């Protein structure tokens, strides 16, 4: 956005896209503030894809990812628990990720949330107890913040760009879009500009992700999938404890 502002690009803030349609020579985009026509369209709505593109929405499942922040922990605790001030992640199916806050005073601890509606307390309580399991001395520490956002999963878990008519999609970042979205977004921009060599990428391929059966935009199956993976993670952890060499 910062770079776009330095060019002739026109930015329409607070404008919802309501629908798009392929026409001869381009795409018509209906928005909450009128219609526009474009020779090419880049769709990068990822997990927040709504009814404007029902076709894409059936291919991306929004999954909540949540982060909690501890209260300030003091320098000596931070130095002991996170001496290298690095990010951490584990290898579970429902993985946890954690890091020092940018100012180095707290631990930010995140993981999948498992809910789809409202803002219930349970996922925060769960993350808090998992934080205490990994760092026992934080078991009774206060939590000052808890928030969530959506990440987009697809059936094969491979982020990619793909093209339908004059529309290019760069999407399905499966919870890792901080890196992917910037890189693939840039590739997609080169593609729109017709700079084929610079647009080249192993992740530019058809077919698009497959539609998820029985899914039209409300991910009713998330709690089931979540408890399935939770059980698998628990079983894997038990296996590791029983066979220290494994
Ligand atoms: C708690 C949390 C922690 C995360 N941690 C990491 C991490 O450590 N590392 C990592 O790589 N990734 C992480 N992610 C994932 C990462 O944030 C996303 O993958 C990334 O933001 C996707 O970028 P994007 O530009 O594709 O889409 P988004 O940033 O999701 O943007 C999509 C945009 O589309 C807009 N939109 C949707 N529909 C419409 C419409 N009809 N009209 C107009 N606009 C519309 C939305 O308003 C939104 O602004 C995390 C996500 C969460 C929620």
PDB file of C-alpha atoms and ligand atoms in Angstrom:
ATOM      1  CA  UNK A   1       0.000   0.000   0.000  1.00  0.00           C
ATOM      2  CA  UNK A   2       2.849   2.351   0.894  1.00  0.00           C
ATOM      3  CA  UNK A   3       4.445   1.786  -2.528  1.00  0.00           C
ATOM      4  CA  UNK A   4       1.103   2.007  -4.367  1.00  0.00           C
ATOM      5  CA  UNK A   5       0.509   5.416  -2.789  1.00  0.00           C
ATOM      6  CA  UNK A   6       3.669   6.736  -4.461  1.00  0.00           C
ATOM      7  CA  UNK A   7       2.284   5.881  -7.932  1.00  0.00           C
ATOM      8  CA  UNK A   8      -0.777   6.830  -9.983  1.00  0.00           C
ATOM      9  CA  UNK A   9      -2.693   3.861  -8.574  1.00  0.00           C
ATOM     10  CA  UNK A  10      -6.189   4.736  -7.368  1.00  0.00           C
ATOM     11  CA  UNK A  11      -7.016   3.225  -3.976  1.00  0.00           C
ATOM     12  CA  UNK A  12     -10.661   2.890  -2.946  1.00  0.00           C
ATOM     13  CA  UNK A  13     -10.772   2.346   0.800  1.00  0.00           C
ATOM     14  CA  UNK A  14     -13.860   1.076   2.633  1.00  0.00           C
ATOM     15  CA  UNK A  15     -15.250  -0.397  -0.559  1.00  0.00           C
ATOM     16  CA  UNK A  16     -16.720  -3.884  -0.571  1.00  0.00           C
ATOM     17  CA  UNK A  17     -16.565  -5.964  -3.720  1.00  0.00           C
ATOM     18  CA  UNK A  18     -20.024  -7.464  -4.227  1.00  0.00           C
ATOM     19  CA  UNK A  19     -19.371  -9.584  -7.304  1.00  0.00           C
ATOM     20  CA  UNK A  20     -17.311  -9.945 -10.461  1.00  0.00           C
ATOM     21  CA  UNK A  21     -18.188 -11.093 -13.966  1.00  0.00           C
ATOM     22  CA  UNK A  22     -16.052 -11.990 -16.941  1.00  0.00           C
ATOM     23  CA  UNK A  23     -16.885  -9.963 -20.030  1.00  0.00           C
ATOM     24  CA  UNK A  24     -15.390  -9.645 -23.488  1.00  0.00           C
ATOM     25  CA  UNK A  25     -11.974  -8.038 -22.993  1.00  0.00           C
ATOM     26  CA  UNK A  26     -11.967  -7.874 -19.196  1.00  0.00           C
ATOM     27  CA  UNK A  27     -13.757  -8.174 -15.883  1.00  0.00           C
ATOM     28  CA  UNK A  28     -16.603  -6.105 -14.459  1.00  0.00           C
ATOM     29  CA  UNK A  29     -16.422  -5.572 -10.705  1.00  0.00           C
ATOM     30  CA  UNK A  30     -19.531  -4.528  -8.772  1.00  0.00           C
ATOM     31  CA  UNK A  31     -18.708  -2.727  -5.520  1.00  0.00           C
ATOM     32  CA  UNK A  32     -20.601  -1.025  -2.713  1.00  0.00           C
ATOM     33  CA  UNK A  33     -19.678   2.289  -4.373  1.00  0.00           C
ATOM     34  CA  UNK A  34     -20.363   1.510  -8.021  1.00  0.00           C
ATOM     35  CA  UNK A  35     -19.007  -0.595 -10.858  1.00  0.00           C
ATOM     36  CA  UNK A  36     -15.582  -0.655 -12.454  1.00  0.00           C
ATOM     37  CA  UNK A  37     -14.209  -2.471 -15.480  1.00  0.00           C
ATOM     38  CA  UNK A  38     -10.702  -3.853 -15.637  1.00  0.00           C
ATOM     39  CA  UNK A  39      -8.668  -5.653 -18.244  1.00  0.00           C
ATOM     40  CA  UNK A  40      -7.317  -7.904 -15.502  1.00  0.00           C
ATOM     41  CA  UNK A  41      -8.341  -8.632 -11.926  1.00  0.00           C
ATOM     42  CA  UNK A  42      -6.206  -9.911  -9.046  1.00  0.00           C
ATOM     43  CA  UNK A  43      -8.137 -11.620  -6.256  1.00  0.00           C
ATOM     44  CA  UNK A  44      -6.219 -11.784  -2.958  1.00  0.00           C
ATOM     45  CA  UNK A  45      -8.957 -12.051  -0.352  1.00  0.00           C
ATOM     46  CA  UNK A  46      -7.614 -15.338   1.109  1.00  0.00           C
ATOM     47  CA  UNK A  47      -9.464 -16.443   4.277  1.00  0.00           C
ATOM     48  CA  UNK A  48     -11.777 -13.417   4.172  1.00  0.00           C
ATOM     49  CA  UNK A  49     -13.248 -14.378   0.780  1.00  0.00           C
ATOM     50  CA  UNK A  50     -16.958 -13.767   1.168  1.00  0.00           C
ATOM     51  CA  UNK A  51     -20.030 -14.138  -1.029  1.00  0.00           C
ATOM     52  CA  UNK A  52     -18.533 -11.932  -3.767  1.00  0.00           C
ATOM     53  CA  UNK A  53     -16.887 -15.074  -5.172  1.00  0.00           C
ATOM     54  CA  UNK A  54     -18.868 -18.194  -4.152  1.00  0.00           C
ATOM     55  CA  UNK A  55     -16.722 -20.314  -6.480  1.00  0.00           C
ATOM     56  CA  UNK A  56     -13.520 -19.384  -4.626  1.00  0.00           C
ATOM     57  CA  UNK A  57     -15.171 -19.528  -1.227  1.00  0.00           C
ATOM     58  CA  UNK A  58     -15.970 -23.218  -1.706  1.00  0.00           C
ATOM     59  CA  UNK A  59     -12.232 -23.819  -2.165  1.00  0.00           C
ATOM     60  CA  UNK A  60     -10.874 -21.989   0.882  1.00  0.00           C
ATOM     61  CA  UNK A  61     -11.816 -22.843   4.444  1.00  0.00           C
ATOM     62  CA  UNK A  62     -11.384 -19.995   6.951  1.00  0.00           C
ATOM     63  CA  UNK A  63      -9.803 -21.285  10.160  1.00  0.00           C
ATOM     64  CA  UNK A  64      -9.338 -19.151  13.232  1.00  0.00           C
ATOM     65  CA  UNK A  65      -5.820 -18.641  14.533  1.00  0.00           C
ATOM     66  CA  UNK A  66      -5.552 -17.066  17.989  1.00  0.00           C
ATOM     67  CA  UNK A  67      -2.779 -15.379  19.951  1.00  0.00           C
ATOM     68  CA  UNK A  68      -2.573 -14.561  23.653  1.00  0.00           C
ATOM     69  CA  UNK A  69      -0.127 -12.126  25.274  1.00  0.00           C
ATOM     70  CA  UNK A  70       1.239 -12.580  28.793  1.00  0.00           C
ATOM     71  CA  UNK A  71       1.582  -9.654  31.129  1.00  0.00           C
ATOM     72  CA  UNK A  72       5.111  -8.130  31.169  1.00  0.00           C
ATOM     73  CA  UNK A  73       7.440 -10.831  32.505  1.00  0.00           C
ATOM     74  CA  UNK A  74      10.556  -8.976  33.528  1.00  0.00           C
ATOM     75  CA  UNK A  75      13.955  -9.076  31.884  1.00  0.00           C
ATOM     76  CA  UNK A  76      15.398 -12.010  33.812  1.00  0.00           C
ATOM     77  CA  UNK A  77      12.391 -14.259  33.069  1.00  0.00           C
ATOM     78  CA  UNK A  78      12.488 -13.355  29.366  1.00  0.00           C
ATOM     79  CA  UNK A  79      16.245 -13.965  29.230  1.00  0.00           C
ATOM     80  CA  UNK A  80      15.818 -17.354  30.844  1.00  0.00           C
ATOM     81  CA  UNK A  81      12.810 -18.548  28.810  1.00  0.00           C
ATOM     82  CA  UNK A  82      13.757 -17.043  25.455  1.00  0.00           C
ATOM     83  CA  UNK A  83      17.498 -16.362  25.574  1.00  0.00           C
ATOM     84  CA  UNK A  84      17.836 -16.117  21.784  1.00  0.00           C
ATOM     85  CA  UNK A  85      14.707 -13.961  21.329  1.00  0.00           C
ATOM     86  CA  UNK A  86      13.615 -16.171  18.459  1.00  0.00           C
ATOM     87  CA  UNK A  87      10.300 -17.433  17.078  1.00  0.00           C
ATOM     88  CA  UNK A  88       9.358 -20.992  18.012  1.00  0.00           C
ATOM     89  CA  UNK A  89       6.946 -23.443  16.447  1.00  0.00           C
ATOM     90  CA  UNK A  90       6.235 -27.116  16.977  1.00  0.00           C
ATOM     91  CA  UNK A  91       5.395 -29.955  14.622  1.00  0.00           C
ATOM     92  CA  UNK A  92       1.890 -30.846  15.802  1.00  0.00           C
ATOM     93  CA  UNK A  93      -0.996 -30.897  13.372  1.00  0.00           C
ATOM     94  CA  UNK A  94      -2.518 -28.155  15.543  1.00  0.00           C
ATOM     95  CA  UNK A  95       0.790 -26.458  16.057  1.00  0.00           C
ATOM     96  CA  UNK A  96       1.630 -23.786  18.606  1.00  0.00           C
ATOM     97  CA  UNK A  97       3.823 -20.830  17.731  1.00  0.00           C
ATOM     98  CA  UNK A  98       5.378 -18.396  20.188  1.00  0.00           C
ATOM     99  CA  UNK A  99       7.839 -15.570  20.391  1.00  0.00           C
ATOM    100  CA  UNK A 100       8.855 -12.589  22.488  1.00  0.00           C
ATOM    101  CA  UNK A 101       6.749  -9.480  21.859  1.00  0.00           C
ATOM    102  CA  UNK A 102       8.554  -6.925  19.644  1.00  0.00           C
ATOM    103  CA  UNK A 103       9.523  -4.914  22.750  1.00  0.00           C
ATOM    104  CA  UNK A 104      10.871  -8.100  24.360  1.00  0.00           C
ATOM    105  CA  UNK A 105       8.796  -7.812  27.533  1.00  0.00           C
ATOM    106  CA  UNK A 106       6.134 -10.534  27.050  1.00  0.00           C
ATOM    107  CA  UNK A 107       5.538 -13.849  25.360  1.00  0.00           C
ATOM    108  CA  UNK A 108       3.036 -14.031  22.516  1.00  0.00           C
ATOM    109  CA  UNK A 109       1.636 -17.546  22.252  1.00  0.00           C
ATOM    110  CA  UNK A 110      -0.565 -18.672  19.370  1.00  0.00           C
ATOM    111  CA  UNK A 111      -2.367 -21.661  17.965  1.00  0.00           C
ATOM    112  CA  UNK A 112      -5.506 -22.785  16.160  1.00  0.00           C
ATOM    113  CA  UNK A 113      -8.706 -21.790  17.881  1.00  0.00           C
ATOM    114  CA  UNK A 114     -11.258 -24.443  16.894  1.00  0.00           C
ATOM    115  CA  UNK A 115     -14.336 -22.197  17.110  1.00  0.00           C
ATOM    116  CA  UNK A 116     -16.278 -20.587  14.273  1.00  0.00           C
ATOM    117  CA  UNK A 117     -18.675 -18.162  15.940  1.00  0.00           C
ATOM    118  CA  UNK A 118     -18.683 -15.454  18.605  1.00  0.00           C
ATOM    119  CA  UNK A 119     -15.646 -14.980  20.813  1.00  0.00           C
ATOM    120  CA  UNK A 120     -15.904 -17.712  23.462  1.00  0.00           C
ATOM    121  CA  UNK A 121     -13.482 -17.910  26.385  1.00  0.00           C
ATOM    122  CA  UNK A 122     -12.537 -21.589  25.909  1.00  0.00           C
ATOM    123  CA  UNK A 123      -9.822 -21.145  23.220  1.00  0.00           C
ATOM    124  CA  UNK A 124      -8.079 -18.492  25.335  1.00  0.00           C
ATOM    125  CA  UNK A 125      -8.215 -20.729  28.427  1.00  0.00           C
ATOM    126  CA  UNK A 126      -6.868 -23.615  26.368  1.00  0.00           C
ATOM    127  CA  UNK A 127      -3.935 -21.593  24.981  1.00  0.00           C
ATOM    128  CA  UNK A 128      -3.194 -20.323  28.469  1.00  0.00           C
ATOM    129  CA  UNK A 129      -2.973 -23.854  29.873  1.00  0.00           C
ATOM    130  CA  UNK A 130      -0.782 -24.990  26.949  1.00  0.00           C
ATOM    131  CA  UNK A 131       1.522 -22.033  27.608  1.00  0.00           C
ATOM    132  CA  UNK A 132       1.769 -23.235  31.227  1.00  0.00           C
ATOM    133  CA  UNK A 133       2.484 -26.789  30.086  1.00  0.00           C
ATOM    134  CA  UNK A 134       5.421 -25.620  27.938  1.00  0.00           C
ATOM    135  CA  UNK A 135       6.635 -22.997  30.435  1.00  0.00           C
ATOM    136  CA  UNK A 136       5.513 -24.253  33.878  1.00  0.00           C
ATOM    137  CA  UNK A 137       6.630 -21.073  35.618  1.00  0.00           C
ATOM    138  CA  UNK A 138       4.082 -19.128  33.534  1.00  0.00           C
ATOM    139  CA  UNK A 139       1.147 -21.325  34.576  1.00  0.00           C
ATOM    140  CA  UNK A 140      -0.208 -18.677  36.933  1.00  0.00           C
ATOM    141  CA  UNK A 141       0.874 -15.642  34.933  1.00  0.00           C
ATOM    142  CA  UNK A 142      -1.796 -13.161  33.842  1.00  0.00           C
ATOM    143  CA  UNK A 143      -2.914 -12.838  30.219  1.00  0.00           C
ATOM    144  CA  UNK A 144      -3.532  -9.286  29.050  1.00  0.00           C
ATOM    145  CA  UNK A 145      -4.688  -9.801  25.450  1.00  0.00           C
ATOM    146  CA  UNK A 146      -6.321 -12.478  23.300  1.00  0.00           C
ATOM    147  CA  UNK A 147      -7.279 -12.032  19.668  1.00  0.00           C
ATOM    148  CA  UNK A 148      -7.904 -14.066  16.549  1.00  0.00           C
ATOM    149  CA  UNK A 149      -8.030 -13.783  12.768  1.00  0.00           C
ATOM    150  CA  UNK A 150      -8.775 -16.163   9.908  1.00  0.00           C
ATOM    151  CA  UNK A 151      -6.263 -18.171   7.899  1.00  0.00           C
ATOM    152  CA  UNK A 152      -7.233 -19.919   4.638  1.00  0.00           C
ATOM    153  CA  UNK A 153      -6.792 -23.671   4.303  1.00  0.00           C
ATOM    154  CA  UNK A 154      -7.343 -25.540   1.070  1.00  0.00           C
ATOM    155  CA  UNK A 155      -7.644 -29.247   0.355  1.00  0.00           C
ATOM    156  CA  UNK A 156      -4.063 -29.921  -0.709  1.00  0.00           C
ATOM    157  CA  UNK A 157      -2.519 -27.289   1.594  1.00  0.00           C
ATOM    158  CA  UNK A 158      -0.459 -25.824  -1.255  1.00  0.00           C
ATOM    159  CA  UNK A 159      -0.611 -22.030  -1.684  1.00  0.00           C
ATOM    160  CA  UNK A 160      -0.650 -20.991  -5.316  1.00  0.00           C
ATOM    161  CA  UNK A 161      -1.721 -18.605  -8.022  1.00  0.00           C
ATOM    162  CA  UNK A 162      -4.022 -19.678 -10.784  1.00  0.00           C
ATOM    163  CA  UNK A 163      -5.937 -18.001 -13.568  1.00  0.00           C
ATOM    164  CA  UNK A 164      -9.561 -18.107 -14.674  1.00  0.00           C
ATOM    165  CA  UNK A 165     -10.293 -15.936 -17.716  1.00  0.00           C
ATOM    166  CA  UNK A 166      -8.895 -12.480 -16.955  1.00  0.00           C
ATOM    167  CA  UNK A 167      -8.817 -13.079 -13.203  1.00  0.00           C
ATOM    168  CA  UNK A 168      -5.628 -14.112 -11.419  1.00  0.00           C
ATOM    169  CA  UNK A 169      -5.940 -15.584  -7.934  1.00  0.00           C
ATOM    170  CA  UNK A 170      -3.075 -15.591  -5.381  1.00  0.00           C
ATOM    171  CA  UNK A 171      -4.396 -17.382  -2.378  1.00  0.00           C
ATOM    172  CA  UNK A 172      -4.708 -20.318   0.039  1.00  0.00           C
ATOM    173  CA  UNK A 173      -1.730 -19.440   2.235  1.00  0.00           C
ATOM    174  CA  UNK A 174      -2.605 -22.006   4.933  1.00  0.00           C
ATOM    175  CA  UNK A 175      -1.554 -19.794   7.843  1.00  0.00           C
ATOM    176  CA  UNK A 176       1.821 -18.758   6.396  1.00  0.00           C
ATOM    177  CA  UNK A 177       0.849 -15.785   4.277  1.00  0.00           C
ATOM    178  CA  UNK A 178       3.143 -13.244   5.918  1.00  0.00           C
ATOM    179  CA  UNK A 179       5.841 -14.631   3.657  1.00  0.00           C
ATOM    180  CA  UNK A 180       3.790 -16.296   0.919  1.00  0.00           C
ATOM    181  CA  UNK A 181       1.314 -13.506   0.208  1.00  0.00           C
ATOM    182  CA  UNK A 182       4.009 -10.900  -0.358  1.00  0.00           C
ATOM    183  CA  UNK A 183       6.030 -13.139  -2.631  1.00  0.00           C
ATOM    184  CA  UNK A 184       3.161 -14.655  -4.612  1.00  0.00           C
ATOM    185  CA  UNK A 185       1.379 -11.293  -4.747  1.00  0.00           C
ATOM    186  CA  UNK A 186       4.434  -9.845  -6.446  1.00  0.00           C
ATOM    187  CA  UNK A 187       4.572 -12.731  -8.912  1.00  0.00           C
ATOM    188  CA  UNK A 188       0.871 -12.237  -9.655  1.00  0.00           C
ATOM    189  CA  UNK A 189       1.460  -8.526 -10.279  1.00  0.00           C
ATOM    190  CA  UNK A 190       4.163  -9.369 -12.835  1.00  0.00           C
ATOM    191  CA  UNK A 191       1.711 -11.755 -14.437  1.00  0.00           C
ATOM    192  CA  UNK A 192      -0.936  -9.038 -14.738  1.00  0.00           C
ATOM    193  CA  UNK A 193       1.665  -6.739 -16.298  1.00  0.00           C
ATOM    194  CA  UNK A 194       2.507  -9.402 -18.876  1.00  0.00           C
ATOM    195  CA  UNK A 195       6.097  -9.760 -17.596  1.00  0.00           C
ATOM    196  CA  UNK A 196       6.079 -13.505 -18.085  1.00  0.00           C
ATOM    197  CA  UNK A 197       9.684 -14.147 -17.156  1.00  0.00           C
ATOM    198  CA  UNK A 198       9.511 -12.313 -13.832  1.00  0.00           C
ATOM    199  CA  UNK A 199       6.120 -13.886 -13.132  1.00  0.00           C
ATOM    200  CA  UNK A 200       7.466 -17.411 -13.421  1.00  0.00           C
ATOM    201  CA  UNK A 201       6.878 -19.559 -10.372  1.00  0.00           C
ATOM    202  CA  UNK A 202       6.512 -23.227  -9.528  1.00  0.00           C
ATOM    203  CA  UNK A 203       3.434 -22.133  -7.588  1.00  0.00           C
ATOM    204  CA  UNK A 204       1.652 -20.742 -10.639  1.00  0.00           C
ATOM    205  CA  UNK A 205      -0.356 -23.726 -11.721  1.00  0.00           C
ATOM    206  CA  UNK A 206      -3.802 -24.969 -12.558  1.00  0.00           C
ATOM    207  CA  UNK A 207      -5.968 -26.618 -11.464  1.00  0.00           C
ATOM    208  CA  UNK A 208      -7.228 -24.400  -8.669  1.00  0.00           C
ATOM    209  CA  UNK A 209      -7.696 -26.053  -5.269  1.00  0.00           C
ATOM    210  CA  UNK A 210     -10.609 -28.496  -5.310  1.00  0.00           C
ATOM    211  CA  UNK A 211     -13.934 -27.474  -3.803  1.00  0.00           C
ATOM    212  CA  UNK A 212     -14.546 -28.819  -0.292  1.00  0.00           C
ATOM    213  CA  UNK A 213     -17.539 -31.212  -0.342  1.00  0.00           C
ATOM    214  CA  UNK A 214     -20.674 -30.070   1.538  1.00  0.00           C
ATOM    215  CA  UNK A 215     -19.136 -26.653   2.147  1.00  0.00           C
ATOM    216  CA  UNK A 216     -20.756 -23.461   0.901  1.00  0.00           C
ATOM    217  CA  UNK A 217     -19.085 -20.859   3.124  1.00  0.00           C
ATOM    218  CA  UNK A 218     -20.020 -21.845   6.679  1.00  0.00           C
ATOM    219  CA  UNK A 219     -17.263 -24.140   8.012  1.00  0.00           C
ATOM    220  CA  UNK A 220     -19.569 -26.278  10.179  1.00  0.00           C
ATOM    221  CA  UNK A 221     -17.025 -29.124  10.310  1.00  0.00           C
ATOM    222  CA  UNK A 222     -14.208 -27.156  12.019  1.00  0.00           C
ATOM    223  CA  UNK A 223     -14.931 -28.371  15.592  1.00  0.00           C
ATOM    224  CA  UNK A 224     -14.961 -31.998  14.330  1.00  0.00           C
ATOM    225  CA  UNK A 225     -11.721 -31.603  12.379  1.00  0.00           C
ATOM    226  CA  UNK A 226     -10.153 -29.789  15.309  1.00  0.00           C
ATOM    227  CA  UNK A 227     -10.945 -32.566  17.803  1.00  0.00           C
ATOM    228  CA  UNK A 228      -9.764 -35.202  15.292  1.00  0.00           C
ATOM    229  CA  UNK A 229      -6.356 -33.516  15.000  1.00  0.00           C
ATOM    230  CA  UNK A 230      -6.255 -32.836  18.729  1.00  0.00           C
ATOM    231  CA  UNK A 231      -6.643 -36.557  19.412  1.00  0.00           C
ATOM    232  CA  UNK A 232      -3.962 -37.374  16.840  1.00  0.00           C
ATOM    233  CA  UNK A 233      -1.561 -34.903  18.442  1.00  0.00           C
ATOM    234  CA  UNK A 234      -2.211 -36.372  21.891  1.00  0.00           C
ATOM    235  CA  UNK A 235      -1.600 -39.895  20.595  1.00  0.00           C
ATOM    236  CA  UNK A 236       1.647 -38.789  18.906  1.00  0.00           C
ATOM    237  CA  UNK A 237       2.804 -37.086  22.118  1.00  0.00           C
ATOM    238  CA  UNK A 238       2.029 -40.220  24.163  1.00  0.00           C
ATOM    239  CA  UNK A 239       4.012 -42.296  21.629  1.00  0.00           C
ATOM    240  CA  UNK A 240       7.007 -39.976  21.991  1.00  0.00           C
ATOM    241  CA  UNK A 241       6.920 -40.207  25.792  1.00  0.00           C
ATOM    242  CA  UNK A 242       6.725 -44.018  25.687  1.00  0.00           C
ATOM    243  CA  UNK A 243       9.612 -44.397  23.222  1.00  0.00           C
ATOM    244  CA  UNK A 244      12.255 -41.774  23.934  1.00  0.00           C
ATOM    245  CA  UNK A 245      14.267 -42.858  20.877  1.00  0.00           C
ATOM    246  CA  UNK A 246      11.318 -42.381  18.478  1.00  0.00           C
TER     247      UNK A 246
HETATM  248  C1  LIG B   1      -3.362 -14.861  14.665  1.00  0.00           C
HETATM  249  C2  LIG B   1      -2.649 -15.076  13.352  1.00  0.00           C
HETATM  250  C3  LIG B   1      -1.294 -15.341  13.338  1.00  0.00           C
HETATM  251  C4  LIG B   1      -0.616 -15.528  12.141  1.00  0.00           C
HETATM  252  N1  LIG B   1       0.735 -15.758  12.172  1.00  0.00           N
HETATM  253  C5  LIG B   1       1.400 -15.915  11.020  1.00  0.00           C
HETATM  254  C6  LIG B   1       2.809 -16.114  11.031  1.00  0.00           C
HETATM  255  O1  LIG B   1       3.450 -16.141  12.086  1.00  0.00           O
HETATM  256  N2  LIG B   1       3.439 -16.285   9.841  1.00  0.00           N
HETATM  257  C7  LIG B   1       2.771 -16.265   8.652  1.00  0.00           C
HETATM  258  O2  LIG B   1       3.396 -16.418   7.599  1.00  0.00           O
HETATM  259  N3  LIG B   1       1.434 -16.065   8.617  1.00  0.00           N
HETATM  260  C8  LIG B   1       0.732 -15.896   9.764  1.00  0.00           C
HETATM  261  N4  LIG B   1      -0.619 -15.705   9.732  1.00  0.00           N
HETATM  262  C9  LIG B   1      -1.319 -15.787   8.438  1.00  0.00           C
HETATM  263  C10 LIG B   1      -1.228 -14.497   7.645  1.00  0.00           C
HETATM  264  O3  LIG B   1      -1.652 -13.419   8.446  1.00  0.00           O
HETATM  265  C11 LIG B   1      -2.136 -14.613   6.404  1.00  0.00           C
HETATM  266  O4  LIG B   1      -1.798 -15.803   5.704  1.00  0.00           O
HETATM  267  C12 LIG B   1      -1.941 -13.413   5.494  1.00  0.00           C
HETATM  268  O5  LIG B   1      -2.361 -12.243   6.158  1.00  0.00           O
HETATM  269  C13 LIG B   1      -2.723 -13.555   4.203  1.00  0.00           C
HETATM  270  O6  LIG B   1      -2.495 -12.368   3.467  1.00  0.00           O
HETATM  271  P1  LIG B   1      -3.410 -11.960   2.264  1.00  0.00           P
HETATM  272  O7  LIG B   1      -2.930 -10.625   1.803  1.00  0.00           O
HETATM  273  O8  LIG B   1      -3.488 -13.064   1.263  1.00  0.00           O
HETATM  274  O9  LIG B   1      -4.886 -11.850   2.868  1.00  0.00           O
HETATM  275  P2  LIG B   1      -5.428 -11.009   4.103  1.00  0.00           P
HETATM  276  O10 LIG B   1      -4.335 -10.304   4.825  1.00  0.00           O
HETATM  277  O11 LIG B   1      -6.306 -11.954   4.880  1.00  0.00           O
HETATM  278  O12 LIG B   1      -6.310  -9.908   3.395  1.00  0.00           O
HETATM  279  C14 LIG B   1      -7.507 -10.235   2.705  1.00  0.00           C
HETATM  280  C15 LIG B   1      -8.248  -8.926   2.513  1.00  0.00           C
HETATM  281  O13 LIG B   1      -9.339  -9.132   1.618  1.00  0.00           O
HETATM  282  C16 LIG B   1     -10.369  -8.250   2.033  1.00  0.00           C
HETATM  283  N5  LIG B   1     -11.650  -8.690   1.466  1.00  0.00           N
HETATM  284  C17 LIG B   1     -12.251  -9.911   1.566  1.00  0.00           C
HETATM  285  N6  LIG B   1     -13.429  -9.907   0.905  1.00  0.00           N
HETATM  286  C18 LIG B   1     -13.567  -8.657   0.375  1.00  0.00           C
HETATM  287  C19 LIG B   1     -14.590  -8.023  -0.400  1.00  0.00           C
HETATM  288  N7  LIG B   1     -15.690  -8.670  -0.776  1.00  0.00           N
HETATM  289  N8  LIG B   1     -14.406  -6.728  -0.755  1.00  0.00           N
HETATM  290  C20 LIG B   1     -13.285  -6.044  -0.389  1.00  0.00           C
HETATM  291  N9  LIG B   1     -12.283  -6.594   0.333  1.00  0.00           N
HETATM  292  C21 LIG B   1     -12.440  -7.880   0.719  1.00  0.00           C
HETATM  293  C22 LIG B   1     -10.346  -8.364   3.553  1.00  0.00           C
HETATM  294  O14 LIG B   1     -11.001  -7.263   4.137  1.00  0.00           O
HETATM  295  C23 LIG B   1      -8.844  -8.372   3.819  1.00  0.00           C
HETATM  296  O15 LIG B   1      -8.363  -7.066   4.018  1.00  0.00           O
HETATM  297  C24 LIG B   1      -1.326 -15.483  10.913  1.00  0.00           C
HETATM  298  C25 LIG B   1      -2.699 -15.212  10.918  1.00  0.00           C
HETATM  299  C26 LIG B   1      -3.360 -15.010  12.119  1.00  0.00           C
HETATM  300  C27 LIG B   1      -4.840 -14.710  12.102  1.00  0.00           C
END
